[in-house]
CSV table of N, CA and C in Angstrom, one decimal:
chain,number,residue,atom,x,y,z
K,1,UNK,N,76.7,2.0,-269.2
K,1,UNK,CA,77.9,1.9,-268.3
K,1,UNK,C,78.8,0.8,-268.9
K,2,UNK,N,80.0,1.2,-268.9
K,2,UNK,CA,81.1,0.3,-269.5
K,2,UNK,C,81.4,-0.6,-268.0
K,3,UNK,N,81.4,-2.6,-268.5
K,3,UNK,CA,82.6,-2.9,-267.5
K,3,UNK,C,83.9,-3.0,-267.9
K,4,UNK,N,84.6,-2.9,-266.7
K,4,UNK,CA,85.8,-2.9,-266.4
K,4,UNK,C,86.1,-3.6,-265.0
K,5,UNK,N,87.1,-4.6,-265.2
K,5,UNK,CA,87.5,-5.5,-264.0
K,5,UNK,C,88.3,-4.2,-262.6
K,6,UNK,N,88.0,-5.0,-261.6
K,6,UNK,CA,88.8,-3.6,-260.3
K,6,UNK,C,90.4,-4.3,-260.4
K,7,UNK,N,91.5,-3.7,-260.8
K,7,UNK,CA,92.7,-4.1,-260.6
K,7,UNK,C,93.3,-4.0,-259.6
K,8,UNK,N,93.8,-5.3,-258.9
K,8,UNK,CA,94.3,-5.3,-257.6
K,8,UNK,C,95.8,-5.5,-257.4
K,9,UNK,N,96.2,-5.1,-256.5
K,9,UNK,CA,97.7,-6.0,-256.6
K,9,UNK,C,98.0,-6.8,-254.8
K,10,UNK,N,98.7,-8.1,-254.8
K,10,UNK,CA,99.1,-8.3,-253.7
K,10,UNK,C,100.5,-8.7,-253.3
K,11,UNK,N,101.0,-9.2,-252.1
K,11,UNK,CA,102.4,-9.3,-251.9
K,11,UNK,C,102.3,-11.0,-251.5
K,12,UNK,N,103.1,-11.5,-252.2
K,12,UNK,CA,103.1,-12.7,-251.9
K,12,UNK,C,104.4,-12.8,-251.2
K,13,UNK,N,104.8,-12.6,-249.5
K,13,UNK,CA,106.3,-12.9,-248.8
K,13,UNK,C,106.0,-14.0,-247.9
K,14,UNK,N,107.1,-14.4,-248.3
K,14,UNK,CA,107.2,-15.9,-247.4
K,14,UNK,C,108.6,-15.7,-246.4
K,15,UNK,N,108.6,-16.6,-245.1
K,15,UNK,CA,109.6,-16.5,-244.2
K,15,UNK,C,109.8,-17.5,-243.5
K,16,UNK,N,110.4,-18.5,-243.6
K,16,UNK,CA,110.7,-19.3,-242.7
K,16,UNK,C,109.5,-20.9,-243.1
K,17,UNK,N,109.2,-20.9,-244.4
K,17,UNK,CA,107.9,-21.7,-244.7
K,17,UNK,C,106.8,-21.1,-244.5
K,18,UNK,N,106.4,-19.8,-243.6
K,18,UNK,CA,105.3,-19.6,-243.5
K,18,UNK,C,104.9,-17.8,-244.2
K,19,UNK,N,104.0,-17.3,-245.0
K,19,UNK,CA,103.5,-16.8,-245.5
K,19,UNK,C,102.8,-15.7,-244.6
K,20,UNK,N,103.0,-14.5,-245.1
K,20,UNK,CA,102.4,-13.0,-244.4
K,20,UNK,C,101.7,-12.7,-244.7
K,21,UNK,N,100.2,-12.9,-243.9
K,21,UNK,CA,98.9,-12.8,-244.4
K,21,UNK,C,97.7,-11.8,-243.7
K,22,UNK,N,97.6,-11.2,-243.7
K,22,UNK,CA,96.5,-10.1,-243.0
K,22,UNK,C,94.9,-10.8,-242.8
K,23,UNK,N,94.4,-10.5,-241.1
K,23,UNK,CA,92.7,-10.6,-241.4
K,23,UNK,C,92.1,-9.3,-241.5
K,24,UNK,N,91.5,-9.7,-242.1
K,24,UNK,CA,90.6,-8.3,-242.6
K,24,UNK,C,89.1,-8.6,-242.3
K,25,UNK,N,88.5,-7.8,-241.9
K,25,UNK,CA,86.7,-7.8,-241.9
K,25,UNK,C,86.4,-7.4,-243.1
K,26,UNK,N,85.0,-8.6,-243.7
K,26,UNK,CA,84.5,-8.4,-245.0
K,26,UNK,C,83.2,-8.7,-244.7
K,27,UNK,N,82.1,-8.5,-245.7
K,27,UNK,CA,80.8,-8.6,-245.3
K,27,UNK,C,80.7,-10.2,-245.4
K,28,UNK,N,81.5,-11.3,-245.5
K,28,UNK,CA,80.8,-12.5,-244.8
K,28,UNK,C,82.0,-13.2,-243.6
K,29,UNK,N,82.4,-12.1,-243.0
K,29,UNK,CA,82.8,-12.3,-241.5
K,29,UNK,C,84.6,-11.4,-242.1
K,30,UNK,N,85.4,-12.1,-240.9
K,30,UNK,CA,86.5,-12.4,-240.9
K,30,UNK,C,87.5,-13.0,-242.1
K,31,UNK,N,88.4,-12.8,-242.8
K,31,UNK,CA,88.9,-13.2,-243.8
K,31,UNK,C,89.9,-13.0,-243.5
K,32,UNK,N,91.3,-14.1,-244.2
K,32,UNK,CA,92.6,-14.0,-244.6
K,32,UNK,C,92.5,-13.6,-246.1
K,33,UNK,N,93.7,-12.9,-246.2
K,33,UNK,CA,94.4,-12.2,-247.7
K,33,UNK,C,95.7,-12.1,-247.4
K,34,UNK,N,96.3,-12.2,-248.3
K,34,UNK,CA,98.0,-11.3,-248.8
K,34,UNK,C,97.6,-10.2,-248.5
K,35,UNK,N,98.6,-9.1,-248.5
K,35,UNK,CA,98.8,-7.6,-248.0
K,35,UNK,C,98.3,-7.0,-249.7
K,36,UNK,N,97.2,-6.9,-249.8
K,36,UNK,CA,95.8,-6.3,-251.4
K,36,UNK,C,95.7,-5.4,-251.2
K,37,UNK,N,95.3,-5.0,-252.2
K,37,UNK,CA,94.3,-3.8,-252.5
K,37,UNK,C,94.1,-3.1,-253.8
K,38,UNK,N,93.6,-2.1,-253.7
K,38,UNK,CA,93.1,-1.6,-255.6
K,38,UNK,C,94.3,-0.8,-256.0
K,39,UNK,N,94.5,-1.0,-257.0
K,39,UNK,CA,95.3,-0.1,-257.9
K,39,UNK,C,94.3,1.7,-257.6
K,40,UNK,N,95.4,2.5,-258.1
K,40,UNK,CA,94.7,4.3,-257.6
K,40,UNK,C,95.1,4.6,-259.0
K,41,UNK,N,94.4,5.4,-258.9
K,41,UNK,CA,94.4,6.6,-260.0
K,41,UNK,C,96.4,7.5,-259.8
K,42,UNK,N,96.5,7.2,-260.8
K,42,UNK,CA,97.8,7.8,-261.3
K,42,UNK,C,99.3,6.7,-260.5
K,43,UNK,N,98.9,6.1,-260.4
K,43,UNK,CA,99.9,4.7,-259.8
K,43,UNK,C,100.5,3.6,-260.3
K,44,UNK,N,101.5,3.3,-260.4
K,44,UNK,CA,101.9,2.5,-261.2
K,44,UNK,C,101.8,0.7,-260.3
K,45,UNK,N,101.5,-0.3,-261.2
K,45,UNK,CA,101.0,-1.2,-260.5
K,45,UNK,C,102.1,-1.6,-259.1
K,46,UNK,N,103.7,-1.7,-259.7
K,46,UNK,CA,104.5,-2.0,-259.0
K,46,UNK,C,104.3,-1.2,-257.1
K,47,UNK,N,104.3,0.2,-257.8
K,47,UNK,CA,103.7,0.7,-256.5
K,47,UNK,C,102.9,0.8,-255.5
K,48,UNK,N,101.8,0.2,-256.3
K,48,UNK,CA,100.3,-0.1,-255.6
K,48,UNK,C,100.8,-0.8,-254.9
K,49,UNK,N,101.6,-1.9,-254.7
K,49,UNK,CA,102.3,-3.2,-254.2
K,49,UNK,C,102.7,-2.9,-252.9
K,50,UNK,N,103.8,-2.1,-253.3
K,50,UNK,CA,104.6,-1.4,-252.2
K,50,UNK,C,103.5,-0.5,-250.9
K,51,UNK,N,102.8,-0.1,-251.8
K,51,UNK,CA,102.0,1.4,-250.7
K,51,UNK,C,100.7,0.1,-250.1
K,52,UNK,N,100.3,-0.7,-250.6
K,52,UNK,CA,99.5,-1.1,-250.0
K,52,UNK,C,100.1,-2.3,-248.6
K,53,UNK,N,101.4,-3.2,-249.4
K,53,UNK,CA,101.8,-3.9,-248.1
K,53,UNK,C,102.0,-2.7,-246.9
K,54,UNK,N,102.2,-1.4,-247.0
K,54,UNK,CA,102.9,-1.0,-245.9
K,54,UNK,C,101.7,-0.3,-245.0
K,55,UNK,N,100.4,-0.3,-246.1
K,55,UNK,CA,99.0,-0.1,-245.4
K,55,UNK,C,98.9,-0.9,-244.2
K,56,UNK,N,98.9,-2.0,-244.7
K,56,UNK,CA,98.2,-3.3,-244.1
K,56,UNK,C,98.7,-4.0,-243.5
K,57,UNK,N,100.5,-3.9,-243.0
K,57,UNK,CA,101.0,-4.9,-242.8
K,57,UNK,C,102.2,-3.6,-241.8
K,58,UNK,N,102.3,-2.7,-242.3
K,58,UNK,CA,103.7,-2.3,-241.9
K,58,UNK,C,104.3,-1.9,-241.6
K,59,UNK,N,104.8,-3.3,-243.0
K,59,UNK,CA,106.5,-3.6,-243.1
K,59,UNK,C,106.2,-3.3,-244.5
K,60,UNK,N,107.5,-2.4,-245.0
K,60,UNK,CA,108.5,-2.3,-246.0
K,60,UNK,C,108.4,-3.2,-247.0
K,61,UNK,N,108.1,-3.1,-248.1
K,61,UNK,CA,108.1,-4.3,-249.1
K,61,UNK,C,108.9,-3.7,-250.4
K,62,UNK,N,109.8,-4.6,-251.2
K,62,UNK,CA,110.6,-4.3,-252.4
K,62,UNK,C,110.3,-5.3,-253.5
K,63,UNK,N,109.2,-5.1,-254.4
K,63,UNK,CA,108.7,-6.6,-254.8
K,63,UNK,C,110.3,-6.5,-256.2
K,64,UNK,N,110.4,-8.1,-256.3
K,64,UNK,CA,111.1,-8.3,-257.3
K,64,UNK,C,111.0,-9.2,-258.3
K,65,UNK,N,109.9,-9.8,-258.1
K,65,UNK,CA,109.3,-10.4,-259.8
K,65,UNK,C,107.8,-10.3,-259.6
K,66,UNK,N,107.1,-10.6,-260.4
K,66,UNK,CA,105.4,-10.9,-260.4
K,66,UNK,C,105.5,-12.5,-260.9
K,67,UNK,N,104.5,-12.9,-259.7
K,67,UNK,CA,104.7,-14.8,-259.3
K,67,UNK,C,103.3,-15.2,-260.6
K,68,UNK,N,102.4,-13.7,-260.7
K,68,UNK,CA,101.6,-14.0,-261.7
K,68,UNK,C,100.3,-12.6,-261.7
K,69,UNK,N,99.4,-13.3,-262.6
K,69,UNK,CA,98.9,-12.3,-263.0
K,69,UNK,C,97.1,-13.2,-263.1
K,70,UNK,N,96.2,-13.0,-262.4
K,70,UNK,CA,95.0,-13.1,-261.9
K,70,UNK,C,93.6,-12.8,-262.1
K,71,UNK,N,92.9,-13.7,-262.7
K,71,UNK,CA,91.6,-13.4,-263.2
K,71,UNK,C,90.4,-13.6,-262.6
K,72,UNK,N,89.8,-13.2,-261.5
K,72,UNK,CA,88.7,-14.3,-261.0
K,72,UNK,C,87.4,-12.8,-260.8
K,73,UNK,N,86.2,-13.9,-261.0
K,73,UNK,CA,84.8,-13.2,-260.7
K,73,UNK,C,84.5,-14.0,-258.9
K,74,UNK,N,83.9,-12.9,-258.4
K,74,UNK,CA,83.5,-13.4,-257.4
K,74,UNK,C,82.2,-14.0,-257.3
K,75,UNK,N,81.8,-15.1,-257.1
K,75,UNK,CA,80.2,-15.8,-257.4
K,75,UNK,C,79.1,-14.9,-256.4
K,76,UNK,N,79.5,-14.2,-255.8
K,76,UNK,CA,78.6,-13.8,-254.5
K,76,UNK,C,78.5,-12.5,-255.5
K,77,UNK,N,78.9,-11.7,-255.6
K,77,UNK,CA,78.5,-10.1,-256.1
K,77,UNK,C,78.8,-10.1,-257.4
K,78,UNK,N,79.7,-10.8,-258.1
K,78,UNK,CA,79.9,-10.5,-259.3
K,78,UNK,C,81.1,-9.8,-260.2
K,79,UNK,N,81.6,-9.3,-258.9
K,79,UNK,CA,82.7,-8.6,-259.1
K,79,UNK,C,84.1,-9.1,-259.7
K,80,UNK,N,84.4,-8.5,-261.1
K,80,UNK,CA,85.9,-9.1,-261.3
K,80,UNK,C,86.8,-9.0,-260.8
K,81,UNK,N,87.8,-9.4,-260.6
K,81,UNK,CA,88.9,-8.8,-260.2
K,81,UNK,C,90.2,-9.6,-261.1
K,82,UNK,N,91.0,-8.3,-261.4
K,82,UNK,CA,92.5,-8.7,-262.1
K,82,UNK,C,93.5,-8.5,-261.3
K,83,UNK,N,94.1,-9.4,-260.4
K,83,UNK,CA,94.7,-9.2,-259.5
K,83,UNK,C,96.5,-9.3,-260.1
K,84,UNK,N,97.2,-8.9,-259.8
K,84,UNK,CA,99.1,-8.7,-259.7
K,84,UNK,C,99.8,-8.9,-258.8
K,85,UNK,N,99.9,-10.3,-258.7
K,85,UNK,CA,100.9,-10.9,-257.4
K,85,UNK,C,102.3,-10.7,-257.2
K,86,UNK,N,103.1,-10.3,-256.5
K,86,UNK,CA,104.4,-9.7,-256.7
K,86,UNK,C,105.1,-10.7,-255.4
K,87,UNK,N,106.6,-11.1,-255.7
K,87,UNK,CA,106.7,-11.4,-254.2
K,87,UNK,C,108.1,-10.4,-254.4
K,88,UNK,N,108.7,-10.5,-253.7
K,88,UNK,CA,110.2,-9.4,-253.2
K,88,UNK,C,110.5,-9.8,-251.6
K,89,UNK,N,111.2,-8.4,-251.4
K,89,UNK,CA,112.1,-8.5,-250.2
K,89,UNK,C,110.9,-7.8,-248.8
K,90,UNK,N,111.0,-8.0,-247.9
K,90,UNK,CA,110.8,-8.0,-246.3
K,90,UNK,C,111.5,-7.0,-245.9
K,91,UNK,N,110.9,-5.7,-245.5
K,91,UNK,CA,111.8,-4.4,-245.4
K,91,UNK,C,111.6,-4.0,-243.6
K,92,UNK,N,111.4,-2.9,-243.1
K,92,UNK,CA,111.6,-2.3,-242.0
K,92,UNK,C,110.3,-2.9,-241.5
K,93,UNK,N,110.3,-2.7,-240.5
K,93,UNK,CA,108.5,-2.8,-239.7
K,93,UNK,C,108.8,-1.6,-238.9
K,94,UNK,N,107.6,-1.2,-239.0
K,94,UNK,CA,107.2,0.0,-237.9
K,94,UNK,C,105.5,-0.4,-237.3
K,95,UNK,N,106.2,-1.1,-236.3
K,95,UNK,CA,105.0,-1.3,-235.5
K,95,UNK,C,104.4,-0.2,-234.8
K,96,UNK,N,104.5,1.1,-234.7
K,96,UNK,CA,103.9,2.2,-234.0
K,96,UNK,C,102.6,2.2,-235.0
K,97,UNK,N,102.8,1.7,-236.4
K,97,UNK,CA,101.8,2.0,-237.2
K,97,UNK,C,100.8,1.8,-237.2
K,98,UNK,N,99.4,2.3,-237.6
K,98,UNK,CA,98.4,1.9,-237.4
K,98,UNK,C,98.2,0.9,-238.8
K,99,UNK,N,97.4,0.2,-238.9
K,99,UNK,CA,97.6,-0.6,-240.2
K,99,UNK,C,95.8,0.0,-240.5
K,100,UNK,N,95.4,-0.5,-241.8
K,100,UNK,CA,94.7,-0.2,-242.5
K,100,UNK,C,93.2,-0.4,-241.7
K,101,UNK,N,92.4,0.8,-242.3
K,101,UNK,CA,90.7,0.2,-241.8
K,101,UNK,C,90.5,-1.0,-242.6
K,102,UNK,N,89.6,-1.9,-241.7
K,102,UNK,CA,89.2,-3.3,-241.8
K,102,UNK,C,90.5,-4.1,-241.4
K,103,UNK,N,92.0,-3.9,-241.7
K,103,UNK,CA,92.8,-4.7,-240.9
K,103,UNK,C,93.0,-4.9,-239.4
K,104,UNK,N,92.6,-6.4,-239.1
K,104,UNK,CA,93.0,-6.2,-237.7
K,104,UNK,C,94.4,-7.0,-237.1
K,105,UNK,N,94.9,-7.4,-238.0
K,105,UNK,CA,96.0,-8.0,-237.8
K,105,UNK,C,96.9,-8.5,-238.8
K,106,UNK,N,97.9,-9.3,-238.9
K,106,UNK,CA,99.0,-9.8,-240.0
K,106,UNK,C,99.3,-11.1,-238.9
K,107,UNK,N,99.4,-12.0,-239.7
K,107,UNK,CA,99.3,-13.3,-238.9
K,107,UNK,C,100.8,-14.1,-240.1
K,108,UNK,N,101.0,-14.9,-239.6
K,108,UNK,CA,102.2,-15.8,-240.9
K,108,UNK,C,101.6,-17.3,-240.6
K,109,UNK,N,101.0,-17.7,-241.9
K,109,UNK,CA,100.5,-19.2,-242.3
K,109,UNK,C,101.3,-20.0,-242.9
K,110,UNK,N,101.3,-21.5,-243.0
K,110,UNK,CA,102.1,-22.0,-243.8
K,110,UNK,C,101.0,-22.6,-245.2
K,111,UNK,N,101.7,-23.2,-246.1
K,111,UNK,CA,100.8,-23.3,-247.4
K,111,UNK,C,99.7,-24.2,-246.4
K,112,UNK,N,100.3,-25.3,-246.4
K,112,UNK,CA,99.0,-26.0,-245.1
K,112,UNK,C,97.8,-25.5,-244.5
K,113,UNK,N,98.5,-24.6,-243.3
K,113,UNK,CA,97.1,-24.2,-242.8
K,113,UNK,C,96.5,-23.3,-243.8
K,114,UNK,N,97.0,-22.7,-244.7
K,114,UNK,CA,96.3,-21.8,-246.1
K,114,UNK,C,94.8,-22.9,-246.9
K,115,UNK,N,95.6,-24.0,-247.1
K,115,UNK,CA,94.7,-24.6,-247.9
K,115,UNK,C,93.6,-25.4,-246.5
K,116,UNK,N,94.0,-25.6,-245.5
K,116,UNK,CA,93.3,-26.3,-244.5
K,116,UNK,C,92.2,-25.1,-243.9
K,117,UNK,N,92.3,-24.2,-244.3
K,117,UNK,CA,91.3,-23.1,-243.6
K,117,UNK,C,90.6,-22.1,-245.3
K,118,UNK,N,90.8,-23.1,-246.5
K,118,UNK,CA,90.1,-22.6,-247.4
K,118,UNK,C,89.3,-21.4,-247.0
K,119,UNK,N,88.0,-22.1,-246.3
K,119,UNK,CA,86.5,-21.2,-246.5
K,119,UNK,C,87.1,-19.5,-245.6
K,120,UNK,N,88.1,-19.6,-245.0
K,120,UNK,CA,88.2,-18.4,-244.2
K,120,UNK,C,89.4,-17.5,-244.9
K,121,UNK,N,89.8,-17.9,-246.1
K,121,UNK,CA,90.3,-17.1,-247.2
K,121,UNK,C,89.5,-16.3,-248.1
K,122,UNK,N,90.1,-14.9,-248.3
K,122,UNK,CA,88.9,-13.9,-248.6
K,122,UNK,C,88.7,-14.5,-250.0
K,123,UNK,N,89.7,-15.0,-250.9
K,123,UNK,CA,89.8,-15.6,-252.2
K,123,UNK,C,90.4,-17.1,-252.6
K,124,UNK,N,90.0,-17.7,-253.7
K,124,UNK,CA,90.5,-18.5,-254.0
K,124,UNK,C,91.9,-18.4,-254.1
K,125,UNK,N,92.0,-17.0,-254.7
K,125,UNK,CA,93.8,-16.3,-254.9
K,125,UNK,C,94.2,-16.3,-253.9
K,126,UNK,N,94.2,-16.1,-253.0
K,126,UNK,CA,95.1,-16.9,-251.9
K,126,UNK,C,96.2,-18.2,-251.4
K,127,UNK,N,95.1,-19.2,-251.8
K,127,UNK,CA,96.1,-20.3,-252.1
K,127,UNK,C,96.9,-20.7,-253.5
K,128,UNK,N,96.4,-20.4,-254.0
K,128,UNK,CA,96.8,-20.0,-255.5
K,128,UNK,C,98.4,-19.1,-255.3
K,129,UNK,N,98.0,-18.1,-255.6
K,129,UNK,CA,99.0,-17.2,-255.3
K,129,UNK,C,100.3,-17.8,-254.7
K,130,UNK,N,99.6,-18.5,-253.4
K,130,UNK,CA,101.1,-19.3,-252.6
K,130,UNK,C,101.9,-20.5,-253.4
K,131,UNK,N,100.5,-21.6,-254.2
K,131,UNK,CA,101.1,-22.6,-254.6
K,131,UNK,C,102.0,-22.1,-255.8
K,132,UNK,N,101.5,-20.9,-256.4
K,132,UNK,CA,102.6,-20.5,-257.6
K,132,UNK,C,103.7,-20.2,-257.3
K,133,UNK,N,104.1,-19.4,-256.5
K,133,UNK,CA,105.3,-18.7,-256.3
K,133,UNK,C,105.8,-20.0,-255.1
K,134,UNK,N,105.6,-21.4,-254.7
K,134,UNK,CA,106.1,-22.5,-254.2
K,134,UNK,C,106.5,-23.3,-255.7
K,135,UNK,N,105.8,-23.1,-256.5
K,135,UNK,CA,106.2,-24.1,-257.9
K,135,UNK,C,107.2,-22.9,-258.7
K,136,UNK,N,107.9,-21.9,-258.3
K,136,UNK,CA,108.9,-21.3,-258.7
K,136,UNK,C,108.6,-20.3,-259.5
K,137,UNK,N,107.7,-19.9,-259.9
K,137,UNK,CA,107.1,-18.8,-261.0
K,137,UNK,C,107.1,-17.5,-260.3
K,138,UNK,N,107.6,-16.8,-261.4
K,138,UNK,CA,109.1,-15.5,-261.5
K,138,UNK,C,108.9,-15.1,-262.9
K,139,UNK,N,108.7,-14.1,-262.7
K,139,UNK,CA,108.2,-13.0,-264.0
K,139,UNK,C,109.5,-11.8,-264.0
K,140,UNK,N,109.8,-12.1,-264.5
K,140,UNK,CA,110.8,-10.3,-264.3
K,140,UNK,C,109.8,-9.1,-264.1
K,141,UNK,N,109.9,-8.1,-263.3
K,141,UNK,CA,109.2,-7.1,-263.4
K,141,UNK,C,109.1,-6.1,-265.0
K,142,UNK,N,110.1,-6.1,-265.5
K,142,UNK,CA,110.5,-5.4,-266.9
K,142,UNK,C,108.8,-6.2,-267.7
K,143,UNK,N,108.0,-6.4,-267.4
K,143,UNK,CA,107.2,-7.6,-268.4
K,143,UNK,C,106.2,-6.2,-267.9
K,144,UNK,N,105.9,-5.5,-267.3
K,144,UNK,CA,105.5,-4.4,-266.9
K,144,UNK,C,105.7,-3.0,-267.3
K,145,UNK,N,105.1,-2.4,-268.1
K,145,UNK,CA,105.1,-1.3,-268.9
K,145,UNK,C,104.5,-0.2,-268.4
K,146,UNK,N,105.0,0.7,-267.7
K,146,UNK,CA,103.7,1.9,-267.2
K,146,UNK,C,104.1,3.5,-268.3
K,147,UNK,N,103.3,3.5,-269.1
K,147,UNK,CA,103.3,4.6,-270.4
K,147,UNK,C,103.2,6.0,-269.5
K,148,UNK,N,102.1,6.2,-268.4
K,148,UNK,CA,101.7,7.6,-268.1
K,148,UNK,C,100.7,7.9,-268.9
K,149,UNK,N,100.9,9.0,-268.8
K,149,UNK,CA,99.6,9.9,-270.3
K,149,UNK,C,100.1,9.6,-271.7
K,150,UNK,N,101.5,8.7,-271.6
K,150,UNK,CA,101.8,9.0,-273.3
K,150,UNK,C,100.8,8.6,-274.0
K,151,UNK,N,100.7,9.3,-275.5
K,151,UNK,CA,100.1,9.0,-276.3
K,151,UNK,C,100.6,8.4,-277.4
């Protein structure tokens, strides 16, 4: 069996100083994250972006740079992950929505309580993710190539 890392993508939006963050149930309790999740089969990453904030969160999301690009193993299972942090625009809400299994809410943090409630962040990427896109890091999306099947 070949490895290969799980590719993720998240939304890094901010509003007012404070950050749009989802809890989610994980097997060591309760956890904050950004609006994540896995890249799919036939999806382009930008979109994973888009389809997953609106799982989890929504609201409407229009990312417009990638704040970065993400490497981490998890010490507990092992698992890599290559995560694609995007931040953009804040679109519609439709709160009739149901949001995603395991989400039970969307909550807005500030970097503070982010780094002050570490242990209850699903990842280190979390505070990460925020301190970057606060120290101004902006990717153009064009840095992003999706081929399809070409060969």
């Amino acid at each position: 069996m070949q490895w290969k890392p799980n590719v993720t993508v998240a939304a890094i939006i901010e509003k007012d100083g404070k950050f749009l963050l989802v809890e989610e149930t994980t097997d060591r309790g309760n956890r904050f994250n950004q609006p994540a999740g896995h890249l799919e089969e036939g999806e382009t990453i930008i979109a994973a972006a888009i389809r997953e904030t609106l799982e989890e969160t929504a609201y409407d999301f229009t990312p417009e740079a990638l704040v970065g690009i993400y490497h981490w193993q998890h010490p507990l299972n092992g698992i890599t992950y290559l995560r694609f942090a995007f931040t953009g625009k804040l679109g519609a809400h439709y709160p009739e929505q149901a949001l995603d299994d395991g989400i039970i809410r969307t909550v807005w943090k500030t970097e503070a309580e982010i780094a002050a409630e570490g242990e209850l962040m699903r990842s280190p990427q979390v505070l990460l993710c925020v301190q970057d896109y606060l120290a101004g890091k902006r990717y153009s999306l064009d840095i992003l190539k999706h081929l399809g099947q070409a060969l």
